[in-house]
Coordinates of C-alpha atoms in Angstrom, one line a residue:
X1 CA 77.1 -47.7 -90.0
X2 CA 76.6 -44.1 -90.7
X3 CA 72.6 -44.4 -90.8
X4 CA 73.0 -45.7 -87.0
X5 CA 75.6 -43.2 -86.2
X6 CA 73.5 -40.4 -87.3
X7 CA 70.1 -41.6 -85.8
X8 CA 71.7 -41.9 -82.5
X9 CA 72.5 -38.2 -82.9
X10 CA 69.5 -37.0 -83.9
X11 CA 67.8 -39.0 -81.0
X12 CA 70.5 -37.2 -78.5
X13 CA 70.0 -33.9 -79.8
X14 CA 67.0 -33.0 -77.2
X15 CA 69.3 -34.0 -74.4
X16 CA 71.9 -32.3 -75.5
X17 CA 69.8 -29.1 -75.8
X18 CA 68.3 -29.5 -72.6
X19 CA 72.0 -30.2 -70.9
X20 CA 73.6 -26.9 -72.4
X21 CA 70.3 -24.7 -71.5
X22 CA 70.6 -25.9 -67.3
X23 CA 72.2 -23.6 -65.1
X24 CA 74.6 -24.2 -62.4
X25 CA 74.4 -21.7 -59.3
X26 CA 78.2 -20.8 -58.4
X27 CA 78.5 -21.1 -54.7
X28 CA 79.2 -17.5 -53.3
X29 CA 82.4 -17.2 -51.3
X30 CA 82.3 -14.7 -48.5
X31 CA 84.1 -13.9 -45.4
X32 CA 84.8 -11.9 -42.2
X33 CA 87.9 -10.0 -40.7
X34 CA 87.0 -8.7 -37.2
X35 CA 90.9 -7.9 -35.5
X36 CA 90.8 -5.6 -32.2
X37 CA 94.0 -4.1 -30.4
X38 CA 93.0 -4.5 -26.7
X39 CA 94.6 -3.7 -23.4
X40 CA 93.8 -5.5 -20.3
X41 CA 94.0 -4.1 -16.7
X42 CA 93.3 -7.4 -14.0
X43 CA 92.4 -6.5 -10.6
X44 CA 95.3 -8.2 -8.9
X45 CA 97.8 -9.0 -11.4
X46 CA 100.1 -6.5 -14.0
X47 CA 98.9 -5.0 -17.1
X48 CA 99.4 -6.2 -20.5
X49 CA 98.2 -5.2 -24.1
X50 CA 97.2 -8.2 -26.6
X51 CA 96.0 -8.5 -30.8
X52 CA 92.4 -10.2 -30.8
X53 CA 91.1 -11.7 -33.9
X54 CA 87.7 -12.3 -33.1
X55 CA 85.5 -14.9 -35.1
X56 CA 87.4 -14.3 -38.7
X57 CA 85.9 -16.3 -41.0
X58 CA 86.1 -17.9 -44.7
X59 CA 83.0 -19.9 -46.0
X60 CA 81.3 -21.1 -49.3
X61 CA 78.0 -21.7 -49.6
X62 CA 75.1 -22.1 -52.1
X63 CA 71.9 -23.9 -53.5
X64 CA 70.9 -26.3 -56.0
X65 CA 67.8 -27.0 -57.4
X66 CA 66.3 -30.3 -56.8
X67 CA 63.0 -31.9 -58.5
X68 CA 59.9 -32.1 -56.2
X69 CA 60.0 -28.4 -55.9
X70 CA 63.0 -29.1 -53.0
X71 CA 66.2 -26.8 -53.0
X72 CA 69.8 -28.4 -51.7
X73 CA 71.6 -25.9 -49.7
X74 CA 75.2 -26.3 -48.1
X75 CA 77.6 -24.3 -46.4
X76 CA 81.3 -24.9 -45.3
X77 CA 83.1 -22.3 -43.0
X78 CA 85.9 -22.0 -41.0
X79 CA 87.4 -19.4 -38.6
X80 CA 90.9 -17.8 -39.1
X81 CA 93.3 -16.5 -37.3
X82 CA 94.6 -12.6 -38.3
X83 CA 96.3 -12.2 -35.2
X84 CA 99.0 -15.0 -34.7
X85 CA 97.8 -17.6 -37.6
X86 CA 97.0 -20.3 -35.4
X87 CA 93.9 -21.0 -33.2
X88 CA 95.7 -21.1 -29.5
X89 CA 93.3 -24.4 -28.3
X90 CA 94.4 -26.1 -31.2
X91 CA 97.5 -25.0 -32.8
X92 CA 95.0 -25.3 -36.1
X93 CA 95.7 -22.6 -38.8
X94 CA 91.7 -23.3 -39.6
X95 CA 89.2 -24.1 -36.9
X96 CA 85.9 -25.4 -38.7
X97 CA 82.7 -23.3 -38.2
X98 CA 79.3 -23.8 -39.4
X99 CA 79.4 -26.5 -42.0
X100 CA 76.3 -28.5 -43.3
X101 CA 74.4 -29.8 -46.2
X102 CA 70.4 -30.2 -46.3
X103 CA 67.6 -29.7 -48.0
X104 CA 64.4 -27.2 -47.5
X105 CA 60.9 -26.6 -49.1
X106 CA 57.5 -26.4 -48.0
X107 CA 57.8 -28.8 -45.4
X108 CA 60.6 -26.5 -43.8
X109 CA 64.5 -27.0 -43.9
X110 CA 66.7 -29.9 -43.0
X111 CA 70.3 -29.8 -41.8
X112 CA 73.0 -32.1 -41.2
X113 CA 76.9 -31.4 -39.9
X114 CA 78.3 -29.2 -37.5
X115 CA 76.3 -25.8 -36.4
X116 CA 75.1 -23.5 -34.0
X117 CA 72.6 -25.0 -31.7
X118 CA 68.8 -23.7 -31.6
X119 CA 69.2 -22.7 -28.1
X120 CA 72.6 -20.4 -29.3
X121 CA 70.8 -18.9 -32.1
X122 CA 68.2 -17.3 -29.8
X123 CA 70.5 -14.8 -28.7
X124 CA 69.6 -12.8 -32.1
X125 CA 71.0 -9.5 -32.0
X126 CA 70.6 -8.9 -28.3
X127 CA 74.4 -9.8 -27.5
X128 CA 75.8 -6.3 -28.8
X129 CA 79.1 -7.3 -28.2
X130 CA 79.3 -10.6 -30.1
X131 CA 82.7 -12.6 -30.4
X132 CA 84.2 -9.4 -28.2
X133 CA 85.5 -9.7 -24.5
X134 CA 81.7 -8.7 -23.4
X135 CA 80.0 -11.8 -25.2
X136 CA 77.7 -13.4 -23.1
X137 CA 79.6 -16.7 -23.4
X138 CA 82.3 -15.2 -21.3
X139 CA 80.0 -14.6 -18.0
X140 CA 76.6 -15.3 -18.7
X141 CA 76.0 -18.3 -20.3
X142 CA 77.5 -21.8 -20.2
X143 CA 75.0 -22.7 -23.5
X144 CA 76.6 -21.6 -26.3
X145 CA 77.0 -24.5 -28.3
X146 CA 78.3 -25.2 -31.9
X147 CA 77.5 -29.1 -32.1
X148 CA 78.9 -31.3 -34.6
X149 CA 77.0 -35.2 -35.8
X150 CA 73.6 -32.8 -35.6
X151 CA 70.5 -33.5 -37.5
X152 CA 68.2 -30.2 -37.2
X153 CA 64.7 -29.7 -38.7
X154 CA 63.5 -25.8 -39.0
X155 CA 59.6 -25.5 -39.5
X156 CA 58.2 -22.7 -42.0
X157 CA 57.1 -19.7 -40.9
X158 CA 53.9 -20.0 -39.4
X159 CA 52.5 -16.7 -39.0
X160 CA 55.7 -15.3 -37.7
X161 CA 56.2 -18.6 -35.6
X162 CA 59.2 -20.5 -36.3
X163 CA 60.2 -23.9 -34.4
X164 CA 63.8 -26.0 -34.4
X165 CA 64.5 -28.8 -33.4
X166 CA 68.5 -30.3 -33.3
X167 CA 69.1 -33.8 -32.5
X168 CA 72.5 -34.3 -31.7
X169 CA 74.2 -37.3 -32.0
X170 CA 76.4 -39.1 -29.2
X171 CA 78.0 -41.7 -31.1
X172 CA 79.0 -43.5 -27.9
X173 CA 76.6 -46.0 -26.2
X174 CA 77.9 -44.5 -23.3
X175 CA 77.1 -41.1 -23.8
X176 CA 73.3 -40.0 -24.0
X177 CA 72.1 -38.1 -27.5
X178 CA 71.6 -33.9 -26.9
X179 CA 68.7 -32.1 -27.7
X180 CA 68.1 -28.5 -28.3
X181 CA 65.0 -26.8 -29.6
X182 CA 63.4 -23.2 -29.8
X183 CA 60.8 -21.6 -30.6
X184 CA 61.0 -18.2 -32.0
X185 CA 58.3 -15.2 -32.9
X186 CA 58.9 -12.0 -35.0
X187 CA 56.7 -9.7 -35.8
X188 CA 58.0 -6.5 -37.5
X189 CA 60.5 -5.2 -34.8
X190 CA 59.7 -7.2 -32.1
X191 CA 61.4 -10.5 -31.4
X192 CA 60.7 -12.8 -28.9
X193 CA 62.2 -16.6 -28.3
X194 CA 62.3 -19.6 -25.8
X195 CA 64.8 -22.3 -25.8
X196 CA 65.5 -25.7 -24.2
X197 CA 68.9 -28.0 -24.0
X198 CA 69.2 -31.2 -22.8
X199 CA 72.3 -33.1 -22.2
X200 CA 73.9 -31.1 -24.9
X201 CA 77.9 -32.2 -25.1
X202 CA 76.5 -35.4 -23.2
X203 CA 76.4 -34.0 -20.2
X204 CA 74.1 -34.2 -17.5
X205 CA 72.6 -30.3 -18.0
X206 CA 69.2 -28.9 -18.7
X207 CA 69.4 -25.6 -20.0
X208 CA 66.4 -22.4 -20.5
X209 CA 66.5 -19.3 -22.0
X210 CA 63.9 -16.6 -22.8
X211 CA 64.9 -13.7 -25.1
X212 CA 62.9 -10.4 -26.1
X213 CA 64.1 -7.9 -28.6
X214 CA 62.1 -4.6 -29.5
X215 CA 63.1 -1.6 -31.6
X216 CA 61.8 1.4 -32.2
X217 CA 63.3 4.0 -34.4
X218 CA 66.9 4.6 -33.5
X219 CA 66.6 2.6 -30.2
X220 CA 67.1 -1.3 -30.2
X221 CA 66.2 -2.7 -26.7
X222 CA 67.0 -6.4 -25.6
X223 CA 67.0 -8.6 -22.8
X224 CA 67.9 -11.9 -22.2
X225 CA 66.8 -14.5 -18.6
X226 CA 69.1 -18.0 -18.4
X227 CA 68.8 -21.0 -16.2
X228 CA 70.7 -23.8 -16.2
X229 CA 69.7 -27.1 -14.1
X230 CA 73.0 -29.5 -12.9
X231 CA 72.0 -32.4 -10.8
X232 CA 68.6 -30.7 -9.3
X233 CA 71.1 -27.4 -8.6
X234 CA 69.7 -24.6 -11.0
X235 CA 71.8 -21.4 -11.7
X236 CA 70.6 -18.4 -13.2
X237 CA 71.3 -15.3 -15.5
X238 CA 70.2 -12.3 -17.0
X239 CA 71.5 -10.0 -19.5
X240 CA 70.1 -6.4 -21.2
X241 CA 71.2 -4.5 -23.4
X242 CA 70.5 -1.0 -25.7
X243 CA 71.5 0.4 -28.6
X244 CA 70.9 3.6 -30.0
X245 CA 71.8 4.9 -34.1
X246 CA 73.1 8.6 -33.8
X247 CA 72.5 8.7 -37.8
X248 CA 73.7 6.5 -40.5
X249 CA 76.9 6.3 -39.9
X250 CA 77.7 6.2 -35.7
X251 CA 76.4 3.6 -33.0
X252 CA 75.9 3.6 -29.6
X253 CA 75.6 0.8 -27.2
X254 CA 75.8 -0.9 -23.9
X255 CA 75.1 -4.1 -22.2
X256 CA 74.8 -5.2 -18.7
X257 CA 74.0 -8.9 -16.8
X258 CA 74.6 -10.9 -14.2
X259 CA 74.8 -14.6 -13.7
X260 CA 76.1 -17.3 -11.3
X261 CA 76.4 -19.9 -14.4
X262 CA 80.1 -19.5 -15.3
X263 CA 81.2 -18.4 -12.3
X264 CA 79.2 -17.5 -8.8
X265 CA 78.5 -13.6 -8.6
X266 CA 79.4 -13.0 -12.0
X267 CA 79.2 -9.8 -13.8
X268 CA 79.9 -7.9 -17.2
X269 CA 79.1 -4.6 -17.7
X270 CA 79.9 -2.9 -21.6
X271 CA 80.2 0.1 -23.3
X272 CA 80.8 0.9 -27.1
X273 CA 80.6 2.9 -30.4
X274 CA 80.4 1.9 -33.7
X275 CA 81.5 3.8 -36.8
X276 CA 80.1 2.6 -40.4
X277 CA 83.2 3.2 -42.9
X278 CA 81.1 1.6 -45.5
X279 CA 78.3 -0.5 -46.1
X280 CA 80.5 -3.6 -45.3
X281 CA 83.2 -2.5 -43.1
X282 CA 83.2 -0.3 -39.7
X283 CA 85.5 0.7 -36.7
X284 CA 84.8 0.5 -33.3
X285 CA 86.0 0.9 -29.8
X286 CA 84.5 -0.7 -26.3
X287 CA 85.4 -1.1 -22.7
X288 CA 84.3 -4.1 -20.8
X289 CA 84.5 -4.5 -16.9
X290 CA 84.3 -7.9 -15.4
X291 CA 83.6 -9.3 -11.8
X292 CA 82.8 -12.2 -9.6
X293 CA 83.7 -13.7 -6.5
X294 CA 86.8 -14.9 -7.7
X295 CA 88.5 -12.0 -7.6
X296 CA 91.2 -13.5 -9.2
X297 CA 89.2 -13.3 -12.9
X298 CA 88.2 -9.4 -12.4
X299 CA 89.9 -7.2 -15.3
X300 CA 88.8 -4.3 -17.3
X301 CA 89.2 -4.6 -21.0
X302 CA 89.7 -1.7 -23.6
X303 CA 90.0 -2.4 -27.0
X304 CA 89.3 -0.9 -30.8
X305 CA 89.1 -2.4 -33.8
X306 CA 88.6 -2.9 -37.5
X307 CA 85.3 -5.3 -39.0
X308 CA 85.3 -6.3 -43.0
X309 CA 82.5 -8.3 -44.0
X310 CA 83.0 -9.5 -47.7

């Protein structure tokens, strides 16, 4: 019996040694807190103020070395509400954001879960007031979607071009599956992209988007055009933005656009300034004016806040 035990120990030694040398990469914890104090001046109602938590979030992400030259990737992300502790629509303390598991290799990348559509992702950094009142989702676009039950393929970088296709499962025999696809091209300081949505969220809607961004020295310029076709009726919207980095700490920005997609005769105009407090911290101020044919939603928004990333 002693000889058998010794033989087993000797046989297992190489595997034990190998197991001891395996390095397991710990997931990275990350987050962002973006909180603003905002004063609202409606055109046809009384003024009021509000504290906003703007897509503040906590998350975990990481990767796992797999066989055959593959890498497993994963991310779990939730929105937190720093202003009142709950999300007003659902009443939940945490709201799921981009959460997925996937694998990548020389063939590209495949992820499954819930995440931003390729259509939404093409906005890149053109929307300078993203997550604030001047966000394009409030006036310009109906297609800033984050979809559950998604299976997405992203191609390798092909000379600066990347193709992304997202199949969105309806999980309902009475509802068609959705499709979101994009082609993006990056060459140094130039970014160009085109995107298409078909029946995303089960709706009989086709949407098209073309975007471009150009950076030269301290100036960044961007433009976006979007069209939405619903049962043969087409509505368009567009946006232009500009940012000037005065120095290493101060950036001035402006953004304006017009659209009939969200509301007839919709327009948005924003001015703002960012002041960098650290590599991952800034304070900022902004003013946004929204108008449309429906005067009940016309208002001016003035605010300032803090953003910390960690």
